[in-house]
Amino acid sequence: SIDLVYDDTQFLTCGEGVSLWDIEKSQKISSWSWGSDTILKVKANPVEKHLILCTSMDRGIFIHDTRTNQSLSKTYLINKSSCLCWNPREPINFTVGNEDHNAYTFDMRVLTKARKIHKGHIGAVLDIDYAPTGTEFVTGSFDKTVRIFENESGKSREVYHGKRMQKVYAVQWSSDNQFIFTGSEDINIRVWKAYSNEKLGVISDREKLKNQ
């Protein structure tokens, strides 16, 4: 996994451990390792850049401070978490996608219990990304569907599925909050509307007045 540190020239990579790099240097700046477990995903906090969030093969989810050599907190779920994402508007909260078909939203200050469990998928959640507003997130799953969840809702408000679409390995919410991009096993990239009822294209003056 790889993640760019927000508004910086540094980026993170993970595998056997976590490494911090600078795009202007060929050698890593720092590296950290926590035993022999492989780190699956790493994400830098969008505000507190020294805080990184990781998931590992031992079913762990932990937060690490790059200024020290110790993890700040760690929790375990029954199944492995394959993906994670910080909330861009409330960076104390983050959501992870799990192999038990659910997504879990946590408060980084209290990892002992999930704030919300989001259900609906019937396969492992493979990728997750937040809307720029921070009020919703999108998930891609082994069950060949894309679901959109509101932060405080346990059920999805939207389900997208293509007739020939296979397992969804990558999802991304556009910066203008209008589209969702997905990459799936059938070697296709698809573009979906973030809000299916919204009209795209030129809107007449009458429609603008009606929507006000």
PDB file of C-alpha atoms in Angstrom:
ATOM      1  CA  SER A   1       0.000   0.000   0.000  1.00  0.00           C
ATOM      2  CA  ILE A   2       1.080   3.590  -0.571  1.00  0.00           C
ATOM      3  CA  ASP A   3      -0.295   6.912   0.696  1.00  0.00           C
ATOM      4  CA  LEU A   4       0.761  10.510   0.155  1.00  0.00           C
ATOM      5  CA  VAL A   5       1.097  12.690   3.254  1.00  0.00           C
ATOM      6  CA  TYR A   6      -1.382  15.532   2.729  1.00  0.00           C
ATOM      7  CA  ASP A   7       0.099  18.858   1.595  1.00  0.00           C
ATOM      8  CA  ASP A   8       3.654  17.533   1.805  1.00  0.00           C
ATOM      9  CA  THR A   9       6.390  15.947  -0.335  1.00  0.00           C
ATOM     10  CA  GLN A  10       6.485  12.820   1.815  1.00  0.00           C
ATOM     11  CA  PHE A  11       4.669   9.524   1.295  1.00  0.00           C
ATOM     12  CA  LEU A  12       4.244   6.203   3.113  1.00  0.00           C
ATOM     13  CA  THR A  13       4.608   2.631   1.918  1.00  0.00           C
ATOM     14  CA  CYS A  14       3.927  -0.619   3.758  1.00  0.00           C
ATOM     15  CA  GLY A  15       4.591  -4.327   3.488  1.00  0.00           C
ATOM     16  CA  GLU A  16       6.875  -6.015   6.005  1.00  0.00           C
ATOM     17  CA  GLY A  17       6.791  -2.708   7.862  1.00  0.00           C
ATOM     18  CA  VAL A  18       6.029   0.955   7.195  1.00  0.00           C
ATOM     19  CA  SER A  19       8.493   3.288   5.474  1.00  0.00           C
ATOM     20  CA  LEU A  20       8.472   7.072   5.112  1.00  0.00           C
ATOM     21  CA  TRP A  21       9.877   8.542   1.871  1.00  0.00           C
ATOM     22  CA  ASP A  22      10.375  11.916   0.243  1.00  0.00           C
ATOM     23  CA  ILE A  23       9.675  12.327  -3.478  1.00  0.00           C
ATOM     24  CA  GLU A  24      12.907  14.305  -3.834  1.00  0.00           C
ATOM     25  CA  LYS A  25      15.108  11.614  -2.263  1.00  0.00           C
ATOM     26  CA  SER A  26      15.985   8.091  -3.380  1.00  0.00           C
ATOM     27  CA  GLN A  27      16.462   6.684   0.145  1.00  0.00           C
ATOM     28  CA  LYS A  28      13.758   6.221   2.787  1.00  0.00           C
ATOM     29  CA  ILE A  29      13.672   8.727   5.647  1.00  0.00           C
ATOM     30  CA  SER A  30      12.459   6.359   8.362  1.00  0.00           C
ATOM     31  CA  SER A  31      11.004   2.879   8.746  1.00  0.00           C
ATOM     32  CA  TRP A  32       9.094   1.024  11.451  1.00  0.00           C
ATOM     33  CA  SER A  33       8.342  -2.640  12.020  1.00  0.00           C
ATOM     34  CA  TRP A  34       6.023  -4.376  14.471  1.00  0.00           C
ATOM     35  CA  GLY A  35       6.945  -8.060  14.541  1.00  0.00           C
ATOM     36  CA  SER A  36       6.609 -10.377  11.547  1.00  0.00           C
ATOM     37  CA  ASP A  37       3.040  -9.506  10.536  1.00  0.00           C
ATOM     38  CA  THR A  38       2.573  -7.956   7.120  1.00  0.00           C
ATOM     39  CA  ILE A  39       1.044  -4.467   7.066  1.00  0.00           C
ATOM     40  CA  LEU A  40      -1.809  -4.430   4.539  1.00  0.00           C
ATOM     41  CA  LYS A  41      -2.792  -0.760   4.392  1.00  0.00           C
ATOM     42  CA  VAL A  42      -1.385   2.531   5.651  1.00  0.00           C
ATOM     43  CA  LYS A  43      -3.009   5.981   5.727  1.00  0.00           C
ATOM     44  CA  ALA A  44      -1.655   9.286   7.038  1.00  0.00           C
ATOM     45  CA  ASN A  45      -3.987  11.493   9.061  1.00  0.00           C
ATOM     46  CA  PRO A  46      -5.051  14.490   6.918  1.00  0.00           C
ATOM     47  CA  VAL A  47      -4.491  16.958   9.791  1.00  0.00           C
ATOM     48  CA  GLU A  48      -2.043  15.410  12.259  1.00  0.00           C
ATOM     49  CA  LYS A  49       0.510  14.310   9.644  1.00  0.00           C
ATOM     50  CA  HIS A  50       2.629  12.405  12.154  1.00  0.00           C
ATOM     51  CA  LEU A  51      -0.244   9.987  12.904  1.00  0.00           C
ATOM     52  CA  ILE A  52      -0.576   6.946  10.658  1.00  0.00           C
ATOM     53  CA  LEU A  53      -3.305   4.320  10.595  1.00  0.00           C
ATOM     54  CA  CYS A  54      -2.490   0.711   9.663  1.00  0.00           C
ATOM     55  CA  THR A  55      -4.141  -2.672   9.294  1.00  0.00           C
ATOM     56  CA  SER A  56      -2.167  -5.909   9.552  1.00  0.00           C
ATOM     57  CA  MET A  57      -2.473  -9.597   8.733  1.00  0.00           C
ATOM     58  CA  ASP A  58      -3.019 -10.468  12.416  1.00  0.00           C
ATOM     59  CA  ARG A  59      -6.462  -8.749  12.197  1.00  0.00           C
ATOM     60  CA  GLY A  60      -5.084  -5.697  13.989  1.00  0.00           C
ATOM     61  CA  ILE A  61      -5.892  -2.018  13.489  1.00  0.00           C
ATOM     62  CA  PHE A  62      -3.430   0.375  15.052  1.00  0.00           C
ATOM     63  CA  ILE A  63      -2.388   4.012  15.185  1.00  0.00           C
ATOM     64  CA  HIS A  64       1.282   4.939  15.219  1.00  0.00           C
ATOM     65  CA  ASP A  65       3.062   8.230  15.875  1.00  0.00           C
ATOM     66  CA  THR A  66       5.973   8.612  13.451  1.00  0.00           C
ATOM     67  CA  ARG A  67       7.800  10.761  16.006  1.00  0.00           C
ATOM     68  CA  THR A  68       8.157   7.749  18.317  1.00  0.00           C
ATOM     69  CA  ASN A  69       8.823   4.007  17.969  1.00  0.00           C
ATOM     70  CA  GLN A  70       5.666   2.851  19.736  1.00  0.00           C
ATOM     71  CA  SER A  71       2.071   2.330  18.661  1.00  0.00           C
ATOM     72  CA  LEU A  72      -0.378   4.681  20.377  1.00  0.00           C
ATOM     73  CA  SER A  73      -3.283   2.232  20.388  1.00  0.00           C
ATOM     74  CA  LYS A  74      -4.325  -1.028  18.786  1.00  0.00           C
ATOM     75  CA  THR A  75      -7.451  -3.132  18.513  1.00  0.00           C
ATOM     76  CA  TYR A  76      -8.381  -6.462  16.959  1.00  0.00           C
ATOM     77  CA  LEU A  77     -11.460  -7.521  15.019  1.00  0.00           C
ATOM     78  CA  ILE A  78     -12.599 -11.103  14.517  1.00  0.00           C
ATOM     79  CA  ASN A  79     -11.684 -10.956  10.819  1.00  0.00           C
ATOM     80  CA  LYS A  80      -8.994  -9.175   8.821  1.00  0.00           C
ATOM     81  CA  SER A  81      -9.548  -5.579   7.693  1.00  0.00           C
ATOM     82  CA  SER A  82      -8.535  -5.102   4.063  1.00  0.00           C
ATOM     83  CA  CYS A  83      -8.999  -1.328   3.700  1.00  0.00           C
ATOM     84  CA  LEU A  84      -9.324   1.880   5.699  1.00  0.00           C
ATOM     85  CA  CYS A  85      -9.833   5.620   5.290  1.00  0.00           C
ATOM     86  CA  TRP A  86      -9.729   8.706   7.533  1.00  0.00           C
ATOM     87  CA  ASN A  87     -12.719  11.033   7.594  1.00  0.00           C
ATOM     88  CA  PRO A  88     -11.409  14.216   5.866  1.00  0.00           C
ATOM     89  CA  ARG A  89     -13.709  16.530   7.853  1.00  0.00           C
ATOM     90  CA  GLU A  90     -13.555  14.749  11.218  1.00  0.00           C
ATOM     91  CA  PRO A  91      -9.996  13.378  11.256  1.00  0.00           C
ATOM     92  CA  ILE A  92     -10.431  11.799  14.689  1.00  0.00           C
ATOM     93  CA  ASN A  93     -12.735   9.270  13.006  1.00  0.00           C
ATOM     94  CA  PHE A  94     -11.901   6.580  10.469  1.00  0.00           C
ATOM     95  CA  THR A  95     -13.663   3.663   8.791  1.00  0.00           C
ATOM     96  CA  VAL A  96     -12.291   0.206   7.983  1.00  0.00           C
ATOM     97  CA  GLY A  97     -13.656  -2.432   5.602  1.00  0.00           C
ATOM     98  CA  ASN A  98     -13.591  -5.968   6.956  1.00  0.00           C
ATOM     99  CA  GLU A  99     -13.681  -9.502   5.577  1.00  0.00           C
ATOM    100  CA  ASP A 100     -16.829 -10.190   7.625  1.00  0.00           C
ATOM    101  CA  HIS A 101     -18.754  -8.119   4.994  1.00  0.00           C
ATOM    102  CA  ASN A 102     -19.116  -5.060   7.280  1.00  0.00           C
ATOM    103  CA  ALA A 103     -17.517  -1.623   7.577  1.00  0.00           C
ATOM    104  CA  TYR A 104     -16.675  -0.217  11.022  1.00  0.00           C
ATOM    105  CA  THR A 105     -16.339   3.443  11.992  1.00  0.00           C
ATOM    106  CA  PHE A 106     -14.047   4.155  14.952  1.00  0.00           C
ATOM    107  CA  ASP A 107     -13.090   7.143  17.047  1.00  0.00           C
ATOM    108  CA  MET A 108      -9.277   7.087  17.271  1.00  0.00           C
ATOM    109  CA  ARG A 109      -9.507   8.044  20.953  1.00  0.00           C
ATOM    110  CA  VAL A 110     -11.577   4.940  21.803  1.00  0.00           C
ATOM    111  CA  LEU A 111     -10.623   1.861  19.796  1.00  0.00           C
ATOM    112  CA  THR A 112     -12.246  -0.577  22.218  1.00  0.00           C
ATOM    113  CA  LYS A 113     -15.633  -0.221  20.516  1.00  0.00           C
ATOM    114  CA  ALA A 114     -16.785   0.804  17.035  1.00  0.00           C
ATOM    115  CA  ARG A 115     -18.929   3.958  16.821  1.00  0.00           C
ATOM    116  CA  LYS A 116     -21.013   2.460  14.034  1.00  0.00           C
ATOM    117  CA  ILE A 117     -21.269  -0.820  12.122  1.00  0.00           C
ATOM    118  CA  HIS A 118     -22.298  -0.485   8.478  1.00  0.00           C
ATOM    119  CA  LYS A 119     -23.945  -3.580   7.001  1.00  0.00           C
ATOM    120  CA  GLY A 120     -25.223  -4.615   3.581  1.00  0.00           C
ATOM    121  CA  HIS A 121     -22.461  -6.347   1.644  1.00  0.00           C
ATOM    122  CA  ILE A 122     -22.514 -10.133   1.333  1.00  0.00           C
ATOM    123  CA  GLY A 123     -18.790 -10.363   0.570  1.00  0.00           C
ATOM    124  CA  ALA A 124     -15.560  -8.958   1.959  1.00  0.00           C
ATOM    125  CA  VAL A 125     -15.153  -5.169   1.713  1.00  0.00           C
ATOM    126  CA  LEU A 126     -12.091  -4.624  -0.484  1.00  0.00           C
ATOM    127  CA  ASP A 127     -11.769  -0.830  -0.691  1.00  0.00           C
ATOM    128  CA  ILE A 128     -13.233   2.301   0.861  1.00  0.00           C
ATOM    129  CA  ASP A 129     -13.081   6.060   0.306  1.00  0.00           C
ATOM    130  CA  TYR A 130     -14.710   9.099   1.892  1.00  0.00           C
ATOM    131  CA  ALA A 131     -16.582  11.883   0.154  1.00  0.00           C
ATOM    132  CA  PRO A 132     -14.792  15.265   0.402  1.00  0.00           C
ATOM    133  CA  THR A 133     -17.686  16.451   2.600  1.00  0.00           C
ATOM    134  CA  GLY A 134     -16.872  13.757   5.167  1.00  0.00           C
ATOM    135  CA  THR A 135     -20.552  12.878   5.581  1.00  0.00           C
ATOM    136  CA  GLU A 136     -20.555   9.746   3.401  1.00  0.00           C
ATOM    137  CA  PHE A 137     -18.251   7.023   2.151  1.00  0.00           C
ATOM    138  CA  VAL A 138     -18.237   4.456  -0.641  1.00  0.00           C
ATOM    139  CA  THR A 139     -17.218   0.800  -0.475  1.00  0.00           C
ATOM    140  CA  GLY A 140     -16.291  -1.786  -3.091  1.00  0.00           C
ATOM    141  CA  SER A 141     -16.754  -5.454  -2.334  1.00  0.00           C
ATOM    142  CA  PHE A 142     -16.051  -9.050  -3.267  1.00  0.00           C
ATOM    143  CA  ASP A 143     -19.806  -9.377  -3.870  1.00  0.00           C
ATOM    144  CA  LYS A 144     -19.448  -7.291  -7.098  1.00  0.00           C
ATOM    145  CA  THR A 145     -21.346  -4.263  -5.765  1.00  0.00           C
ATOM    146  CA  VAL A 146     -20.573  -0.667  -4.799  1.00  0.00           C
ATOM    147  CA  ARG A 147     -22.407   0.787  -1.810  1.00  0.00           C
ATOM    148  CA  ILE A 148     -22.680   4.335  -0.474  1.00  0.00           C
ATOM    149  CA  PHE A 149     -23.151   4.799   3.276  1.00  0.00           C
ATOM    150  CA  GLU A 150     -23.940   7.850   5.368  1.00  0.00           C
ATOM    151  CA  ASN A 151     -21.683   8.208   8.419  1.00  0.00           C
ATOM    152  CA  GLU A 152     -24.384   7.662  10.985  1.00  0.00           C
ATOM    153  CA  SER A 153     -26.353   5.039   9.068  1.00  0.00           C
ATOM    154  CA  GLY A 154     -25.956   1.304   9.435  1.00  0.00           C
ATOM    155  CA  LYS A 155     -27.449   0.631   5.987  1.00  0.00           C
ATOM    156  CA  SER A 156     -26.382   1.884   2.574  1.00  0.00           C
ATOM    157  CA  ARG A 157     -28.390   4.598   0.820  1.00  0.00           C
ATOM    158  CA  GLU A 158     -27.300   3.451  -2.656  1.00  0.00           C
ATOM    159  CA  VAL A 159     -26.180   0.220  -4.325  1.00  0.00           C
ATOM    160  CA  TYR A 160     -24.495   0.179  -7.737  1.00  0.00           C
ATOM    161  CA  HIS A 161     -23.918  -2.929  -9.807  1.00  0.00           C
ATOM    162  CA  GLY A 162     -23.040  -3.452 -13.460  1.00  0.00           C
ATOM    163  CA  LYS A 163     -24.301  -6.423 -15.434  1.00  0.00           C
ATOM    164  CA  ARG A 164     -20.788  -7.660 -16.240  1.00  0.00           C
ATOM    165  CA  MET A 165     -18.969  -6.087 -13.290  1.00  0.00           C
ATOM    166  CA  GLN A 166     -16.874  -8.430 -11.178  1.00  0.00           C
ATOM    167  CA  LYS A 167     -15.177  -8.005  -7.781  1.00  0.00           C
ATOM    168  CA  VAL A 168     -14.588  -4.315  -7.040  1.00  0.00           C
ATOM    169  CA  TYR A 169     -10.989  -3.826  -5.912  1.00  0.00           C
ATOM    170  CA  ALA A 170     -10.751  -0.008  -5.972  1.00  0.00           C
ATOM    171  CA  VAL A 171     -13.132   2.880  -5.283  1.00  0.00           C
ATOM    172  CA  GLN A 172     -12.491   6.633  -5.323  1.00  0.00           C
ATOM    173  CA  TRP A 173     -14.789   9.578  -4.609  1.00  0.00           C
ATOM    174  CA  SER A 174     -14.110  12.598  -6.846  1.00  0.00           C
ATOM    175  CA  SER A 175     -12.944  15.883  -5.300  1.00  0.00           C
ATOM    176  CA  ASP A 176     -15.975  17.764  -6.664  1.00  0.00           C
ATOM    177  CA  ASN A 177     -18.320  15.363  -4.814  1.00  0.00           C
ATOM    178  CA  GLN A 178     -20.188  14.441  -8.013  1.00  0.00           C
ATOM    179  CA  PHE A 179     -18.721  11.123  -9.156  1.00  0.00           C
ATOM    180  CA  ILE A 180     -17.419   7.785  -7.909  1.00  0.00           C
ATOM    181  CA  PHE A 181     -14.758   5.850  -9.788  1.00  0.00           C
ATOM    182  CA  THR A 182     -14.413   2.067  -9.481  1.00  0.00           C
ATOM    183  CA  GLY A 183     -11.923  -0.491 -10.722  1.00  0.00           C
ATOM    184  CA  SER A 184     -13.006  -4.117 -10.904  1.00  0.00           C
ATOM    185  CA  GLU A 185     -11.701  -7.560 -11.819  1.00  0.00           C
ATOM    186  CA  ASP A 186     -13.235  -7.387 -15.299  1.00  0.00           C
ATOM    187  CA  ILE A 187     -10.480  -4.887 -16.237  1.00  0.00           C
ATOM    188  CA  ASN A 188     -12.851  -1.916 -16.458  1.00  0.00           C
ATOM    189  CA  ILE A 189     -12.949   1.503 -14.817  1.00  0.00           C
ATOM    190  CA  ARG A 190     -16.476   2.787 -14.274  1.00  0.00           C
ATOM    191  CA  VAL A 191     -17.777   6.243 -13.408  1.00  0.00           C
ATOM    192  CA  TRP A 192     -20.950   6.482 -11.294  1.00  0.00           C
ATOM    193  CA  LYS A 193     -22.976   9.450 -10.119  1.00  0.00           C
ATOM    194  CA  ALA A 194     -22.498  10.083  -6.402  1.00  0.00           C
ATOM    195  CA  TYR A 195     -26.165  11.054  -6.227  1.00  0.00           C
ATOM    196  CA  SER A 196     -28.167   9.027  -8.714  1.00  0.00           C
ATOM    197  CA  ASN A 197     -31.135  11.432  -8.795  1.00  0.00           C
ATOM    198  CA  GLU A 198     -29.050  14.473  -9.771  1.00  0.00           C
ATOM    199  CA  LYS A 199     -29.176  15.633 -13.367  1.00  0.00           C
ATOM    200  CA  LEU A 200     -25.901  16.092 -15.200  1.00  0.00           C
ATOM    201  CA  GLY A 201     -25.244  18.633 -17.921  1.00  0.00           C
ATOM    202  CA  VAL A 202     -26.811  22.019 -18.616  1.00  0.00           C
ATOM    203  CA  ILE A 203     -29.676  22.993 -16.303  1.00  0.00           C
ATOM    204  CA  SER A 204     -32.317  25.424 -17.553  1.00  0.00           C
ATOM    205  CA  ASP A 205     -33.323  28.543 -15.610  1.00  0.00           C
ATOM    206  CA  ARG A 206     -36.690  26.954 -14.803  1.00  0.00           C
ATOM    207  CA  GLU A 207     -34.986  23.910 -13.280  1.00  0.00           C
ATOM    208  CA  LYS A 208     -32.621  26.113 -11.257  1.00  0.00           C
ATOM    209  CA  LEU A 209     -35.574  28.015  -9.777  1.00  0.00           C
ATOM    210  CA  LYS A 210     -37.368  24.770  -8.983  1.00  0.00           C
ATOM    211  CA  ASN A 211     -34.343  23.384  -7.142  1.00  0.00           C
ATOM    212  CA  GLN A 212     -33.900  26.473  -4.963  1.00  0.00           C
TER     213      GLN A 212
END
